[in-house]
Amino acid sequence: MRLTALLCGVLVLGCFQPAAAEIVSQQAENKVPVTMIGVVTSARYTEVRLQTQAALNGVCWTSQGTDSPYLLAGGRRYRFLGGDGITACPAVRNYAAHESMALRFEPLDPQAKEFSLVEGQGGENQMIDPGSSKTRFWNFLRVKLK
């Protein structure tokens, strides 16, 4: 009985892929004072860690719809799942300089070596025409992974 339980435990643990963390240092586009400081990939999610470089007021994240952030890799969009240290719109949050947050997305393809974080339709529009909006979106383009 104990041997069976041990073998079942080994089989179950063998099915889980451990998370891999990478240190990244990449500034957001359009002079937004936010830096991507890390990426964690696992079989369940891809987590992007961000840190403010200056105080930022009125920040929120849209969890669904056209303004929801997404990761773009290999021509595919990876959906936003949630995060830590963030506030869902329409509520807002203020951040002091050097505060961190984590955004989780669907897991990237294990072969992905580069991705972009785009802050929804507004972020897309800002990349096409930077003067089109007074809002500065948090886009991180061509982030390299090892």
mmCIF file of C-alpha atoms in Angstrom:
data_model
loop_
_atom_site.group_PDB
_atom_site.id
_atom_site.type_symbol
_atom_site.label_atom_id
_atom_site.label_comp_id
_atom_site.label_asym_id
_atom_site.label_seq_id
_atom_site.Cartn_x
_atom_site.Cartn_y
_atom_site.Cartn_z
ATOM 1 C CA MET A 1 0.000 0.000 0.000
ATOM 2 C CA ARG A 2 2.799 2.430 0.885
ATOM 3 C CA LEU A 3 4.656 1.584 -2.313
ATOM 4 C CA THR A 4 1.530 2.294 -4.359
ATOM 5 C CA ALA A 5 1.048 5.652 -2.618
ATOM 6 C CA LEU A 6 4.709 6.534 -3.202
ATOM 7 C CA LEU A 7 4.517 5.616 -6.891
ATOM 8 C CA CYS A 8 1.311 7.645 -7.316
ATOM 9 C CA GLY A 9 2.998 10.617 -5.655
ATOM 10 C CA VAL A 10 6.001 10.373 -7.982
ATOM 11 C CA LEU A 11 3.714 10.178 -11.030
ATOM 12 C CA VAL A 12 1.679 13.201 -9.939
ATOM 13 C CA LEU A 13 4.755 15.305 -9.170
ATOM 14 C CA GLY A 14 6.307 14.309 -12.474
ATOM 15 C CA CYS A 15 3.366 15.870 -14.324
ATOM 16 C CA PHE A 16 4.069 19.368 -12.987
ATOM 17 C CA GLN A 17 6.539 21.532 -14.832
ATOM 18 C CA PRO A 18 8.380 23.860 -12.460
ATOM 19 C CA ALA A 19 8.216 27.578 -13.143
ATOM 20 C CA ALA A 20 11.222 29.193 -14.783
ATOM 21 C CA ALA A 21 12.067 32.767 -13.781
ATOM 22 C CA GLU A 22 14.102 35.215 -15.820
ATOM 23 C CA ILE A 23 15.403 38.612 -14.820
ATOM 24 C CA VAL A 24 14.470 41.156 -17.461
ATOM 25 C CA SER A 25 15.120 44.879 -17.546
ATOM 26 C CA GLN A 26 13.141 46.638 -20.230
ATOM 27 C CA GLN A 27 11.574 50.093 -20.185
ATOM 28 C CA ALA A 28 8.022 50.622 -21.413
ATOM 29 C CA GLU A 29 7.525 52.382 -24.752
ATOM 30 C CA ASN A 30 6.603 56.079 -25.072
ATOM 31 C CA LYS A 31 8.570 57.182 -21.995
ATOM 32 C CA VAL A 32 6.152 55.549 -19.556
ATOM 33 C CA PRO A 33 8.096 55.310 -16.242
ATOM 34 C CA VAL A 34 7.611 51.552 -15.811
ATOM 35 C CA THR A 35 10.187 48.775 -16.173
ATOM 36 C CA MET A 36 9.611 45.085 -16.796
ATOM 37 C CA ILE A 37 11.813 43.430 -14.185
ATOM 38 C CA GLY A 38 11.031 39.745 -14.592
ATOM 39 C CA VAL A 39 9.163 37.004 -16.392
ATOM 40 C CA VAL A 40 8.056 33.690 -14.886
ATOM 41 C CA THR A 41 6.913 30.945 -17.232
ATOM 42 C CA SER A 42 5.119 27.770 -16.213
ATOM 43 C CA ALA A 43 2.653 25.295 -17.681
ATOM 44 C CA ARG A 44 -0.225 27.248 -16.053
ATOM 45 C CA TYR A 45 0.659 30.886 -16.818
ATOM 46 C CA THR A 46 3.242 33.444 -17.859
ATOM 47 C CA GLU A 47 3.787 36.092 -15.200
ATOM 48 C CA VAL A 48 5.217 39.493 -16.093
ATOM 49 C CA ARG A 49 6.623 41.554 -13.219
ATOM 50 C CA LEU A 50 6.574 45.322 -13.553
ATOM 51 C CA GLN A 51 8.018 48.091 -11.389
ATOM 52 C CA THR A 52 7.147 51.780 -11.454
ATOM 53 C CA GLN A 53 10.108 54.152 -11.784
ATOM 54 C CA ALA A 54 8.111 57.199 -10.641
ATOM 55 C CA ALA A 55 4.868 57.763 -8.756
ATOM 56 C CA LEU A 56 1.872 56.965 -10.976
ATOM 57 C CA ASN A 57 -1.734 57.846 -10.176
ATOM 58 C CA GLY A 58 -5.020 56.432 -11.421
ATOM 59 C CA VAL A 59 -3.748 53.066 -12.675
ATOM 60 C CA CYS A 60 -6.122 50.186 -13.415
ATOM 61 C CA TRP A 61 -6.177 47.062 -15.585
ATOM 62 C CA THR A 62 -9.069 45.935 -17.779
ATOM 63 C CA SER A 63 -9.609 42.208 -17.369
ATOM 64 C CA GLN A 64 -11.790 41.559 -20.444
ATOM 65 C CA GLY A 65 -12.682 43.100 -23.767
ATOM 66 C CA THR A 66 -10.766 45.188 -26.269
ATOM 67 C CA ASP A 67 -8.799 47.129 -23.637
ATOM 68 C CA SER A 68 -7.527 44.032 -21.838
ATOM 69 C CA PRO A 69 -3.736 43.633 -22.020
ATOM 70 C CA TYR A 70 -2.284 40.638 -23.808
ATOM 71 C CA LEU A 71 1.019 39.046 -24.718
ATOM 72 C CA LEU A 72 1.843 38.698 -28.401
ATOM 73 C CA ALA A 73 4.273 35.945 -29.437
ATOM 74 C CA GLY A 74 4.616 34.030 -32.678
ATOM 75 C CA GLY A 75 1.584 35.781 -34.141
ATOM 76 C CA ARG A 76 -0.681 34.609 -31.301
ATOM 77 C CA ARG A 77 -2.326 36.605 -28.507
ATOM 78 C CA TYR A 78 -2.120 35.233 -24.973
ATOM 79 C CA ARG A 79 -5.038 36.335 -22.791
ATOM 80 C CA PHE A 80 -4.744 38.264 -19.506
ATOM 81 C CA LEU A 81 -5.709 36.128 -16.489
ATOM 82 C CA GLY A 82 -5.178 38.465 -13.518
ATOM 83 C CA GLY A 83 -2.372 39.521 -11.243
ATOM 84 C CA ASP A 84 -1.077 40.711 -7.879
ATOM 85 C CA GLY A 85 -0.717 44.281 -6.677
ATOM 86 C CA ILE A 86 -3.113 45.548 -9.367
ATOM 87 C CA THR A 87 -6.608 47.039 -9.430
ATOM 88 C CA ALA A 88 -9.377 46.139 -11.885
ATOM 89 C CA CYS A 89 -10.987 49.036 -13.779
ATOM 90 C CA PRO A 90 -13.037 51.125 -13.179
ATOM 91 C CA ALA A 91 -11.452 51.356 -9.704
ATOM 92 C CA VAL A 92 -7.964 52.890 -9.763
ATOM 93 C CA ARG A 93 -4.812 52.638 -7.711
ATOM 94 C CA ASN A 94 -1.880 54.960 -7.102
ATOM 95 C CA TYR A 95 1.674 53.624 -7.109
ATOM 96 C CA ALA A 96 4.723 55.096 -5.417
ATOM 97 C CA ALA A 97 8.066 54.980 -7.206
ATOM 98 C CA HIS A 98 9.594 51.483 -7.243
ATOM 99 C CA GLU A 99 6.378 49.626 -6.405
ATOM 100 C CA SER A 100 5.960 46.265 -8.117
ATOM 101 C CA MET A 101 3.051 44.374 -9.601
ATOM 102 C CA ALA A 102 2.594 41.055 -11.388
ATOM 103 C CA LEU A 103 0.386 40.372 -14.409
ATOM 104 C CA ARG A 104 -0.485 36.790 -15.364
ATOM 105 C CA PHE A 105 -1.350 35.614 -18.864
ATOM 106 C CA GLU A 106 -2.048 32.320 -20.573
ATOM 107 C CA PRO A 107 1.186 30.292 -20.777
ATOM 108 C CA LEU A 108 3.460 31.199 -23.665
ATOM 109 C CA ASP A 109 4.451 28.462 -26.077
ATOM 110 C CA PRO A 110 7.616 26.866 -24.604
ATOM 111 C CA GLN A 111 9.484 27.649 -27.853
ATOM 112 C CA ALA A 112 8.728 31.393 -27.631
ATOM 113 C CA LYS A 113 11.951 33.414 -27.436
ATOM 114 C CA GLU A 114 10.381 36.861 -27.787
ATOM 115 C CA PHE A 115 7.070 38.484 -26.879
ATOM 116 C CA SER A 116 5.415 41.866 -26.570
ATOM 117 C CA LEU A 117 3.047 43.051 -23.856
ATOM 118 C CA VAL A 118 0.370 45.271 -25.406
ATOM 119 C CA GLU A 119 -2.177 47.167 -23.321
ATOM 120 C CA GLY A 120 -5.215 46.301 -25.415
ATOM 121 C CA GLN A 121 -6.732 48.286 -28.280
ATOM 122 C CA GLY A 122 -5.525 51.579 -26.810
ATOM 123 C CA GLY A 123 -1.959 50.263 -26.748
ATOM 124 C CA GLU A 124 -2.272 49.075 -30.348
ATOM 125 C CA ASN A 125 -3.589 52.467 -31.482
ATOM 126 C CA GLN A 126 -0.809 54.288 -29.655
ATOM 127 C CA MET A 127 1.831 52.211 -31.448
ATOM 128 C CA ILE A 128 0.278 53.126 -34.812
ATOM 129 C CA ASP A 129 -0.179 56.836 -33.991
ATOM 130 C CA PRO A 130 1.611 57.943 -30.793
ATOM 131 C CA GLY A 131 -0.226 61.290 -30.776
ATOM 132 C CA SER A 132 -3.687 59.705 -31.015
ATOM 133 C CA SER A 133 -4.282 59.557 -27.265
ATOM 134 C CA LYS A 134 -3.392 61.596 -24.198
ATOM 135 C CA THR A 135 -3.325 58.349 -22.224
ATOM 136 C CA ARG A 136 0.055 56.639 -22.110
ATOM 137 C CA PHE A 137 -0.310 52.896 -22.471
ATOM 138 C CA TRP A 138 2.147 50.434 -20.979
ATOM 139 C CA ASN A 139 3.520 48.591 -24.003
ATOM 140 C CA PHE A 140 6.698 46.511 -23.888
ATOM 141 C CA LEU A 141 7.876 45.475 -27.340
ATOM 142 C CA ARG A 142 10.173 42.635 -28.411
ATOM 143 C CA VAL A 143 11.048 41.334 -24.933
ATOM 144 C CA LYS A 144 13.731 38.645 -25.322
ATOM 145 C CA LEU A 145 13.605 35.356 -23.419
ATOM 146 C CA LYS A 146 16.464 32.901 -22.939
#
